[in-house]
Amino acid sequence: MTTSVAEAGQRLLQDDQPFDVAVLDGIVAAAYEPRHPERATANEILMKLREKPGCWQAADQIIEKSSLPQGRYFGLMALDDAINTRWKILPEGQRTGIKNFIVNKIISLSKDEESSMQERTMIHQMNKVLVSILKQEWPHNWPSFIGDICGASKNSEILCENNMHILRLLSEEVFDFSKDSMTTAKIRTLKESLNTEFAEIFKLCIFVLGASSRPQLISATLRTLKAFLSWIPLGYLFETDLIRTLIERFFAAAQFRNAALECLTEIASLADLEPKYDAKVVQLYVGVLQALGQVVPPNASLASAFEATGREADQTFVRRLALFFSGFFKAHLRLVETREQGPLLLDGLNYLVRISAVPDNEVFQICLDFWHAFAQDLYATETGRSAPRPGGYGNDDTFEPPVTSEGPGGVASRFGGRAPEGWPPADPRKQLFQHGGLLSQARLVMISRMAKPEEVLVVEDENGEIVRETFKDTEAIVQHKTMRETLVYLTHLNYDDTESIMLDKLALQVDGTEWSWANLNTLCWAVGSISGAMSEDEEKRFLVTVIKDLLGLCEVKRGKGNKACIASNIMYVVGQYPRFLRAHWKFLKTVVNKLFEFMHELHPGVQDMACDTFLKIAQKCKRKFVTQQPAEPRPFVQDLVAQLPQIISDLEPHQVHAFYEATATLLSDRGGHPSVGQQRPELLRRLMTLPNDAWARVTADAARDPSTLTRPETVRDVTKIVRTHARVCASCGPLYVTQLGGIYMDLLNVYRAYSRSISEAIAAHGDLATRHQDVRSMRAAKREILRLLSTFVEKCGEPEAPPRLVAESFVPPLLEPVLEDYAQAVPAARDSDALLLLATTIDKLRELVSEQVPRVLEAVFEPTLRMITTNFEDFPEHRLAFFKLLKATNTHCFAALFAIPPEHHKLVVDSVVWAFKHTERTVAETGLEILHELLLNVSQVPDAAKQPFYRAFVLPLIQDVLAVMTDRLHKSGFKMHATLLRHLFHLVEAGHVTVPLFDGGNYPTNQAFMREHVANLLKSSFPNLTHQQVVDFVVGCFDLRMDLPSFKTHLRDFLVQLKEFSAENNQDLYSEEQQQQQQQLAAAAEAQRLAVPGLVNPNDRPMDDDEDL
């Protein structure tokens, strides 16, 4: 069998053999048979056959004679490939033959009901091929196509149905999918042709809708009409009976309701219409609403469609109804917010509320996007404050109809205009605020369906069990953000109503009427989401009730699942109200003690959430813990440190680290009780008792027997201890020096010991040893030590750890073990964290360590360059760390670069050049920044030092920067390319480079030489440029009057002339301006968000210095 398939394939692939369709069928059958032993071979033959240039010429034989549907489909695809890739070079006769073959074949397959049903898939594919031909031929070479297809449609309902499919495909190809497959000019021509000839298509559609009784044809016509509605001239929509026909004839009929509603939604969503069509738009809305009342009575349940027995057609109807109302209100709310239409407006919004409650997330998301924008608009109108523009969730750009008028409150409304003169107090917009009205129902929906916040780690799985979340549900997080903001706006509009709904639902949880994990979760997530949206007095009254009831539930309910669910909700709620906790010490103390209780709860996720919540509270309320509160004998932090061993006894190592971080955060506060200020070092010592005792045991054992250090359990202990110190150091800052001083030398000795052990293992077993578990564990311990020291240097400062003290006492002992290990280790065993530590040290301590910099560079420079210059892929962490080190040295200790041997200067420049040629954007940008800083620094040194630098590097640097600017891979660095070239060109033009840049030749000045050098460089690199283009570019480059913006424009104009750039998307050349504009918009939006109380999560808001007082 193998031989026959292969031989058959060879026969088909040979040009001198007649094409045998039966042989093709055998290969196709093998390719589509999952268990066929030669399936792969058959597929490979089919791929080669389809790529064969003349394969399409057998397409008619294949389509006519193949006995397999897959065989005929293969022939059709071969023909489609030829149409899309070879059509323009085919002779006129062959093009006409293909066109006639496809048209006649479609007609023959659509001749009767039975044939069209049997060949439905084939007809659909042939329709696509015909549209491919139309995209090439119509309108110029086939001007009669629209007339032909419309005329033929009146001869047969079955043929007419398929012609509708063809017209729909044509509309979709031209208006929806054309961007990537046709030129702009071709798209414009097709659109103009469709617009010009749409009258015939419209007449055909109206004729069919009025005369046909064939359901399939009517459905096809409605779908085709829908494809045209978004772009056809508006007169066809509003100056004909189309809307009335859709509502009265087809919406009323269950069989066509969904298709009719889709058409009506398309019309209702059209925005920016001329005022003359306003009355027609209102008639559309009123007509649909009245027809809907006959189909779905006001008291009918929409949710039943989504139950197990619900029909798919009913679900589709509800989904499209959501799209209709949200689309209409987004585009035309102002038209129905009038005296006459006020009740109908409320009817439509009430339908939308009911739709929002159906148990389908796709439907809810449609409604949610509307409610968010609507609530935002109402808030802006009610307060006279512009609401922030949407951003960062969902599909918000669809919620930006232009502001054309003002709302009732005089504030520009994104939904509609000012109410008419004399509008009575019963204005629908004001009526929405009444207790128990429409917005109250919207609040109830938001509260009942609130999505899970990111902070919650305990969830209910598909089996109904309470478990720890294993991965983040990003969709739920985005939805929660939108729902949270919506509920905040709704709460601002009527706080009392929001509070009443929440407390009523909580009461039903407490008495058991509506008790369930899901109900409690959504309620508590909603409670947490409105933090900041109420006054402090309202917040106090509300939260006291909520927290008391939740704590009571925790005491009453039995069972691990119940306890875990309630605990997670308590922790989430209290974590969202730092302002309340800061103002009420007793509650804060109760909450924190409850968190300590939850830290002993072994249910998955509860301990993690307890530690995370404690850290969040510590960061926002730290002053309260270090200040002696009324009726308390001493500051709480003292009791906390004393009880620490008991509190953390059941926690896992990563949870212990989080707890230490939180407690150290409390000690970072300097403004608490005077006794605490004086006792901070002692409190820190007591806090670190457990890890320090463990460290003492490790070092004591090592003193007796050094080999104990390399035992796996000891290495693990060292890693945990050092990680704890790092978390504490990051939180308490300079105070940590009191702890580091006690373990510093031992820490460096452990680092040396692990370095020595790793080297010995590599010497014995080669580079493969770096993959052994014991070596990997020791390298992990070394990395933790480096990260601890890096964190300490980063956090050092007055008064406990002044930078001079760190530079003089801590840095010198550090360099010997770190530099020696890095220089001597094999590449695979070098730690990029060592480079980061050195970069941080130079960045933080600056000139205080300048004397040490030559020593540092001598140890790490060449070894690292040998690692990272072999290719662009290996050692990515080392690349970034090395260039951070080089950048820090160049910025803060530039003199040290000239203190290294002169032969190493070339290494420095070469490494920078290599960096900005890198394809990794971060590395390339760092290299450009280093070079710019380097050139600025060089310009400040005496002539005796800088002129040799210019002599050696100006010409190569210009050539290298021009190379990356014109290679199309580094467009994002254009701003720095322009900055560097301008600096280099102007250095020469202004005469700052006095040493000759040329070795020979008759050049009177550097300026003359440089012009000719750059011109020759460009001519040889870009032969398509004319002499005049090169001259104009070079003259402009050396124009000293050009500021940077003008110089960038000059470079952009030149780049666009290049053949390599002219056919590409060159937006990256403008990335600086775009980024600046985006940053300004983001800053303005954030400022507006912060101006709305509660809109920004309280834990994400910037904290004022006095906020914790």
Coordinates of N, CA, C and O in Angstrom, one line a residue, residues 358 959 1018:
V358 N -30.3 37.6 33.5 CA -30.4 36.2 33.0 C -29.0 35.5 33.3 O -28.0 36.2 33.2
Q959 N 28.7 55.4 11.7 CA 28.3 54.3 10.8 C 27.4 53.2 11.4 O 26.4 52.8 10.8
L1018 N 26.2 56.2 2.3 CA 24.8 56.1 2.0 C 24.6 55.6 0.5 O 23.8 54.7 0.3

